[in-house]
Tab-separated table of C-alpha atoms in Angstrom:
chain	number	residue	atom	x	y	z
A	1	MET	CA	0.005	-0.001	0.003
A	2	LYS	CA	2.865	2.404	0.844
A	3	ARG	CA	4.497	1.823	-2.550
A	4	ARG	CA	1.183	2.388	-4.340
A	5	ALA	CA	0.699	5.617	-2.379
A	6	ARG	CA	4.190	6.777	-3.392
A	7	ILE	CA	3.476	5.960	-7.053
A	8	ALA	CA	0.250	7.917	-6.874
A	9	THR	CA	2.087	10.872	-5.304
A	10	ILE	CA	4.698	10.829	-8.098
A	11	ALA	CA	1.982	10.665	-10.713
A	12	LEU	CA	0.114	13.625	-9.209
A	13	ALA	CA	3.344	15.643	-8.926
A	14	LEU	CA	4.060	14.974	-12.572
A	15	SER	CA	0.569	16.066	-13.625
A	16	THR	CA	1.626	19.727	-13.763
A	17	GLY	CA	4.187	18.918	-16.470
A	18	ALA	CA	3.464	18.661	-20.142
A	19	ALA	CA	1.813	15.378	-21.062
A	20	THR	CA	3.811	13.111	-23.313
A	21	SER	CA	1.034	11.007	-24.696
A	22	GLY	CA	2.352	8.414	-27.063
A	23	ALA	CA	5.971	9.423	-26.371
A	24	GLU	CA	8.468	6.635	-26.684
A	25	VAL	CA	10.052	5.552	-23.373
A	26	PRO	CA	13.873	5.417	-23.463
A	27	ALA	CA	15.416	1.977	-23.090
A	28	LEU	CA	17.335	1.170	-19.912
A	29	ASP	CA	21.136	0.822	-20.083
A	30	PRO	CA	22.521	-2.685	-19.546
A	31	THR	CA	22.417	-3.773	-15.937
A	32	LEU	CA	25.471	-2.599	-13.999
A	33	PRO	CA	27.604	-5.019	-11.947
A	34	ALA	CA	26.198	-6.104	-8.659
A	35	ALA	CA	27.566	-4.696	-5.392
A	36	ARG	CA	30.821	-6.234	-4.194
A	37	ALA	CA	32.064	-6.601	-0.673
A	38	PRO	CA	34.937	-4.142	0.080
A	39	ALA	CA	38.383	-5.670	-0.274
A	40	PRO	CA	40.366	-6.120	2.962
A	41	ALA	CA	42.483	-3.111	3.907
A	42	ALA	CA	46.128	-3.321	2.886
A	43	ARG	CA	48.601	-2.666	5.695
A	44	PRO	CA	52.106	-1.362	4.900
A	45	SER	CA	55.032	-3.080	6.558
A	46	SER	CA	58.603	-1.902	6.877
A	47	ALA	CA	59.597	-5.378	5.763
A	48	LEU	CA	57.607	-5.169	2.513
A	49	ALA	CA	59.815	-6.076	-0.405
A	50	GLU	CA	59.833	-3.523	-3.195
A	51	ASN	CA	58.296	-5.980	-5.651
A	52	ASP	CA	55.527	-6.852	-3.192
A	53	LEU	CA	54.861	-3.163	-2.614
A	54	ASP	CA	54.640	-2.476	-6.351
A	55	ARG	CA	52.277	-5.424	-6.838
A	56	LEU	CA	50.039	-4.232	-4.011
A	57	LEU	CA	49.924	-0.687	-5.376
A	58	ALA	CA	49.209	-2.025	-8.874
A	59	LYS	CA	46.327	-4.082	-7.449
A	60	LEU	CA	44.905	-0.986	-5.738
A	61	ASP	CA	45.310	0.986	-8.993
A	62	ALA	CA	43.405	-1.670	-10.944
A	63	GLU	CA	40.600	-1.765	-8.382
A	64	GLU	CA	40.345	2.017	-8.326
A	65	LYS	CA	40.187	2.139	-12.115
A	66	ALA	CA	37.391	-0.439	-12.197
A	67	LEU	CA	35.419	1.335	-9.473
A	68	ARG	CA	35.700	4.698	-11.205
A	69	ALA	CA	34.574	3.178	-14.512
A	70	GLU	CA	31.534	1.676	-12.794
A	71	LEU	CA	30.784	4.936	-10.990
A	72	ASP	CA	31.016	6.872	-14.269
A	73	ALA	CA	28.530	4.450	-15.854
A	74	ILE	CA	25.977	4.893	-13.059
A	75	GLY	CA	25.336	8.551	-13.871
A	76	PRO	CA	23.944	7.982	-17.389
A	77	ALA	CA	22.010	4.895	-16.243
A	78	LEU	CA	20.431	6.866	-13.406
A	79	GLU	CA	19.494	9.656	-15.809
A	80	VAL	CA	17.808	7.172	-18.179
A	81	THR	CA	15.912	5.580	-15.289
A	82	ARG	CA	14.634	8.932	-14.041
A	83	ARG	CA	13.515	10.047	-17.509
A	84	ARG	CA	11.605	6.775	-17.873
A	85	MET	CA	10.023	7.293	-14.456
A	86	ILE	CA	8.758	10.713	-15.543
A	87	ALA	CA	7.284	9.327	-18.760
A	88	ARG	CA	5.621	6.380	-17.003
A	89	GLY	CA	4.414	8.579	-14.130
A	90	ARG	CA	2.646	10.872	-16.559
A	91	ALA	CA	1.136	7.910	-18.388
A	92	TYR	CA	-0.015	6.404	-15.083
A	93	TYR	CA	-1.620	9.734	-14.120
A	94	ARG	CA	-3.526	9.899	-17.414
A	95	HIS	CA	-4.741	6.312	-16.970
A	96	ILE	CA	-5.988	7.036	-13.437
A	97	ARG	CA	-7.655	10.272	-14.520
A	98	ALA	CA	-9.509	8.420	-17.267
A	99	GLY	CA	-11.189	6.396	-14.545
A	100	PHE	CA	-14.224	4.483	-15.924
A	101	LEU	CA	-14.440	6.446	-19.163
A	102	PRO	CA	-13.529	3.352	-21.250
A	103	VAL	CA	-16.716	1.681	-20.006
A	104	GLY	CA	-18.469	3.230	-22.978
A	105	GLY	CA	-16.450	0.924	-25.219
A	106	GLY	CA	-17.778	-2.100	-23.489
A	107	PHE	CA	-16.417	-4.578	-21.005
A	108	ASP	CA	-13.385	-5.537	-23.108
A	109	ALA	CA	-12.304	-1.919	-23.396
A	110	LEU	CA	-12.602	-1.517	-19.634
A	111	VAL	CA	-10.505	-4.670	-19.022
A	112	ASP	CA	-7.814	-3.454	-21.427
A	113	HIS	CA	-7.706	-0.101	-19.673
A	114	ALA	CA	-7.355	-1.746	-16.245
A	115	ALA	CA	-4.530	-3.964	-17.582
A	116	ARG	CA	-2.661	-0.918	-18.955
A	117	VAL	CA	-3.004	0.851	-15.613
A	118	GLU	CA	-1.597	-2.197	-13.780
A	119	ARG	CA	1.274	-2.666	-16.226
A	120	THR	CA	2.207	1.009	-15.931
A	121	ARG	CA	2.076	0.798	-12.148
A	122	LEU	CA	4.335	-2.277	-12.042
A	123	ALA	CA	6.797	-0.710	-14.492
A	124	LEU	CA	6.912	2.416	-12.362
A	125	GLU	CA	7.595	0.297	-9.276
A	126	ARG	CA	10.520	-1.362	-11.083
A	127	ASP	CA	11.880	2.068	-12.013
A	128	LEU	CA	11.663	3.210	-8.413
A	129	ALA	CA	13.523	0.083	-7.256
A	130	ARG	CA	16.147	0.563	-9.979
A	131	GLU	CA	16.691	4.201	-8.994
A	132	ALA	CA	17.153	3.187	-5.351
A	133	GLU	CA	19.630	0.446	-6.345
A	134	LEU	CA	21.690	2.789	-8.523
A	135	THR	CA	21.750	5.465	-5.826
A	136	ARG	CA	22.827	2.936	-3.194
A	137	ARG	CA	25.547	1.522	-5.436
A	138	SER	CA	26.846	5.001	-6.238
A	139	ALA	CA	27.227	5.767	-2.526
A	140	GLU	CA	28.900	2.390	-1.974
A	141	LEU	CA	31.432	3.023	-4.753
A	142	ALA	CA	32.237	6.500	-3.452
A	143	ASP	CA	32.817	5.059	0.025
A	144	ARG	CA	35.094	2.323	-1.316
A	145	LEU	CA	37.119	4.872	-3.312
A	146	THR	CA	37.595	6.877	-0.112
A	147	HIS	CA	38.859	3.759	1.665
A	148	LEU	CA	41.184	2.965	-1.244
A	149	GLY	CA	42.735	6.421	-0.909
A	150	ALA	CA	43.308	5.790	2.802
A	151	GLU	CA	44.902	2.409	2.058
A	152	ARG	CA	47.100	3.822	-0.687
A	153	ALA	CA	48.512	6.781	1.283
A	154	PRO	CA	50.816	4.861	3.699
A	155	LEU	CA	51.921	2.549	0.892
A	156	GLU	CA	52.942	5.491	-1.276
A	157	VAL	CA	54.781	7.047	1.668
A	158	HIS	CA	56.571	3.709	2.172
A	159	ARG	CA	57.490	3.498	-1.510
A	160	GLU	CA	58.717	7.112	-1.531
A	161	ALA	CA	60.914	6.347	1.481
A	162	MET	CA	62.323	3.316	-0.329
A	163	ASN	CA	62.979	5.415	-3.423
A	164	ARG	CA	64.761	8.078	-1.379
A	165	ALA	CA	66.849	5.421	0.337
A	166	ARG	CA	67.760	3.891	-3.032
A	167	VAL	CA	68.716	7.299	-4.443
A	168	ALA	CA	70.747	8.110	-1.328
A	169	LEU	CA	72.528	4.770	-1.614
A	170	ALA	CA	73.240	5.349	-5.297
A	171	GLN	CA	74.557	8.835	-4.562
A	172	GLU	CA	76.768	7.493	-1.779
A	173	GLU	CA	78.109	4.804	-4.099
A	174	GLU	CA	78.744	7.427	-6.770
A	175	ARG	CA	80.594	9.621	-4.257
A	176	ARG	CA	82.611	6.609	-3.138
A	177	ALA	CA	83.497	5.831	-6.756
A	178	ALA	CA	84.310	9.488	-7.461
A	179	PHE	CA	86.537	9.634	-4.370
A	180	GLY	CA	88.406	6.560	-5.625
A	181	ARG	CA	88.631	7.891	-9.184
A	182	ALA	CA	90.143	11.125	-7.888
A	183	PHE	CA	93.375	9.251	-7.148
A	184	GLU	CA	93.503	7.217	-10.351
A	185	THR	CA	94.805	9.786	-12.820
A	186	SER	CA	97.101	12.749	-12.471
A	187	VAL	CA	98.429	15.473	-14.730
A	188	ARG	CA	101.525	17.576	-14.271
A	189	PRO	CA	100.636	21.262	-14.061
A	190	ASP	CA	102.450	23.693	-16.317
A	191	TYR	CA	102.958	26.135	-13.509
A	192	LEU	CA	102.883	25.951	-9.716
A	193	ALA	CA	103.192	28.906	-7.373
A	194	ILE	CA	104.673	28.155	-3.955
A	195	TYR	CA	104.312	30.196	-0.816
A	196	GLY	CA	107.208	29.187	1.460
A	197	ALA	CA	107.266	30.289	5.043
A	198	ASP	CA	110.572	32.119	4.712
A	199	VAL	CA	111.189	32.851	1.046
A	200	GLY	CA	107.663	33.823	-0.104
A	201	PRO	CA	106.252	32.957	-3.550
A	202	ALA	CA	108.549	30.972	-5.800
A	203	GLU	CA	108.181	29.110	-9.042
A	204	LEU	CA	108.127	25.338	-8.893
A	205	ASP	CA	111.046	23.576	-10.476
A	206	ARG	CA	109.263	22.008	-13.447
A	207	ARG	CA	111.682	19.096	-13.539
A	208	ALA	CA	111.209	18.285	-9.866
A	209	GLY	CA	107.459	18.884	-9.816
A	210	PHE	CA	105.511	18.612	-6.580
A	211	ARG	CA	108.403	16.711	-5.007
A	212	SER	CA	110.418	19.918	-4.827
A	213	LEU	CA	108.043	21.145	-2.078
A	214	MET	CA	109.281	18.536	0.381
A	215	GLY	CA	110.103	20.249	3.676
A	216	ARG	CA	108.585	23.608	2.724
A	217	LEU	CA	104.950	22.857	1.966
A	218	PRO	CA	102.758	25.648	3.398
A	219	PHE	CA	100.007	24.804	5.864
A	220	PRO	CA	96.474	24.913	4.421
A	221	ILE	CA	95.391	27.381	7.147
A	222	ALA	CA	97.107	30.771	7.409
A	223	GLY	CA	98.047	32.130	10.811
A	224	ARG	CA	98.218	30.300	14.095
A	225	ALA	CA	96.841	26.748	14.186
A	226	GLU	CA	97.352	23.792	16.476
A	227	VAL	CA	98.603	20.801	14.513
A	228	ARG	CA	98.688	17.131	15.467
A	229	LYS	CA	99.088	13.914	13.552
A	230	VAL	CA	96.068	11.621	13.473
A	231	SER	CA	95.171	8.364	11.755
A	232	ARG	CA	91.765	7.817	10.234
A	233	ARG	CA	89.988	4.504	10.055
A	234	GLY	CA	90.566	2.984	6.628
A	235	ALA	CA	93.038	5.672	5.539
A	236	GLY	CA	96.100	3.423	5.826
A	237	GLY	CA	98.403	6.247	6.918
A	238	PRO	CA	98.637	9.407	9.035
A	239	GLY	CA	97.113	12.771	8.316
A	240	VAL	CA	97.161	15.988	10.282
A	241	GLU	CA	94.404	17.737	12.192
A	242	LEU	CA	94.561	21.515	12.373
A	243	THR	CA	92.556	23.424	14.970
A	244	ALA	CA	91.760	26.993	13.974
A	245	LEU	CA	89.080	29.637	14.245
A	246	ASP	CA	85.568	28.767	13.117
A	247	GLY	CA	85.136	29.767	9.464
A	248	ALA	CA	88.878	30.272	8.867
A	249	PRO	CA	89.732	30.042	5.144
A	250	VAL	CA	91.326	26.820	3.907
A	251	ARG	CA	93.808	27.220	1.066
A	252	SER	CA	95.350	24.837	-1.432
A	253	VAL	CA	98.924	23.970	-0.440
A	254	ALA	CA	99.953	24.083	-4.129
A	255	ALA	CA	98.557	24.652	-7.600
A	256	GLY	CA	96.514	21.901	-9.179
A	257	ARG	CA	93.176	20.702	-10.428
A	258	VAL	CA	90.176	19.946	-8.182
A	259	ALA	CA	89.590	16.215	-8.581
A	260	PHE	CA	86.758	15.864	-6.030
A	261	ALA	CA	84.474	18.272	-4.162
A	262	ASP	CA	81.595	16.605	-2.334
A	263	THR	CA	80.552	14.921	0.900
A	264	TYR	CA	82.239	11.571	1.455
A	265	ALA	CA	81.588	9.032	4.236
A	266	ASP	CA	83.451	9.870	7.484
A	267	TYR	CA	85.414	12.651	5.789
A	268	GLY	CA	82.403	14.959	5.571
A	269	LEU	CA	82.590	17.783	3.030
A	270	THR	CA	85.861	17.112	1.208
A	271	VAL	CA	87.991	18.683	-1.522
A	272	ILE	CA	90.795	16.753	-3.268
A	273	VAL	CA	93.351	18.677	-5.327
A	274	ASP	CA	95.502	16.888	-7.919
A	275	HIS	CA	98.988	18.455	-7.958
A	276	GLY	CA	100.339	16.300	-10.756
A	277	GLU	CA	102.548	13.190	-10.871
A	278	ARG	CA	100.014	11.314	-8.698
A	279	HIS	CA	100.367	13.689	-5.736
A	280	TYR	CA	97.131	14.813	-4.066
A	281	SER	CA	96.126	16.929	-1.087
A	282	VAL	CA	92.906	16.147	0.785
A	283	TYR	CA	90.943	18.782	2.802
A	284	ALA	CA	88.211	17.168	4.879
A	285	HIS	CA	85.506	18.231	7.379
A	286	LEU	CA	85.044	21.553	5.637
A	287	GLY	CA	82.266	23.898	6.643
A	288	ALA	CA	81.888	25.065	3.035
A	289	ALA	CA	83.562	24.313	-0.301
A	290	ASP	CA	84.358	27.218	-2.628
A	291	VAL	CA	85.470	25.092	-5.592
A	292	LYS	CA	84.052	22.365	-7.797
A	293	ALA	CA	85.537	19.359	-9.571
A	294	GLY	CA	87.563	20.405	-12.601
A	295	ASP	CA	88.560	23.852	-11.307
A	296	GLN	CA	92.209	24.839	-11.887
A	297	LEU	CA	93.719	26.421	-8.772
A	298	PRO	CA	96.883	28.411	-8.172
A	299	GLY	CA	98.868	27.752	-5.037
A	300	GLY	CA	97.245	29.382	-2.007
A	301	ALA	CA	93.794	29.461	-3.639
A	302	ARG	CA	90.857	29.258	-1.257
A	303	VAL	CA	89.121	25.894	-1.358
A	304	GLY	CA	86.685	26.374	1.540
A	305	THR	CA	86.332	27.169	5.218
A	306	VAL	CA	86.936	25.349	8.503
A	307	ALA	CA	83.816	23.841	10.074
A	308	SER	CA	82.971	24.156	13.735
A	309	GLY	CA	82.376	21.086	15.859
A	310	PRO	CA	81.891	19.999	19.478
A	311	ASP	CA	85.684	20.177	20.027
A	312	GLY	CA	86.229	23.394	18.096
A	313	ALA	CA	86.942	24.179	14.448
A	314	LYS	CA	89.153	21.477	12.957
A	315	LEU	CA	90.419	20.692	9.484
A	316	TYR	CA	91.625	17.217	8.543
A	317	PHE	CA	94.417	17.194	5.937
A	318	GLU	CA	96.052	14.331	4.037
A	319	LEU	CA	98.707	13.960	1.411
A	320	ARG	CA	98.483	11.017	-0.962
A	321	ARG	CA	100.644	9.467	-3.589
A	322	GLY	CA	98.126	7.732	-5.766
A	323	ALA	CA	95.582	6.230	-3.334
A	324	GLU	CA	98.294	5.728	-0.648
A	325	VAL	CA	98.278	8.111	2.329
A	326	ILE	CA	101.784	9.432	2.986
A	327	ASP	CA	103.117	11.092	6.127
A	328	PRO	CA	102.699	14.880	5.685
A	329	GLY	CA	105.155	15.675	8.501
A	330	PRO	CA	108.325	15.758	6.358
A	331	TRP	CA	106.541	17.862	3.738
A	332	PHE	CA	105.648	20.516	6.337
A	333	GLY	CA	109.139	20.265	7.914
A	334	MET	CA	107.665	18.745	11.067
């Protein structure tokens, strides 16, 4: 009785519209897929393998694509259903308004009229049920898409973290390789200016090369600095640690080409200068680097600044012959 009352209400509400007597009723779109139970929520795990994570995200992508396609199809189907409801509601209203008028055509005409009224009423009931089903399914799909977004968010954060870790690892490996390559090749500079402690600038003996600086190599920090020999893990030889003022300029001990300028493992921000004939100077734990790989430097050129630390501002300095760390003491006259 309630459904019949609702149909009658719809019919009366439609009576104010233009009658569409004899109008063709649009056909209904193919039936949409039935409602599915929501898939179980996916939970990210720090132990998720990258392949598993990609598969899970691909599965969520496929489900989201299917749900959106179904949701997009509901709109037109709902529109067709509502247009048909309007047409049938108007027809039902006309049939009811006719009442017993067909009785003039005899009993058969009256029976046919009653059958048309009943068929129209049943069709209108089916349209009402279809509209309710489409509306319910639309809300269900929207809710599932919201849940999919919530499931996807932590997985995408996890994947982004994995990507950042992979990039960081690749960059660290590249820096490690670049640090090693810095000691593989060496060129002899055409000119090298030397700043000796006693004699001032002098031209390098081109035949002797960097070796002629033995015993008179200038310190990389001008002015007063506390110097002590230290050995670094994995270095294979001693270097020197110079304590100076925070931000004090660090200068190249001789002319050469910058072979490396980047952060490297325990060395921190590091600059390596190639002085030719496989001799290199290493300036580590810098606060800032003022040069880049490939730069040509004269002797005494600024390469960066001393960084501050919990024990004061300290610069770590090495000399290398090839990849071998050599004792810098004799070079400084220590």
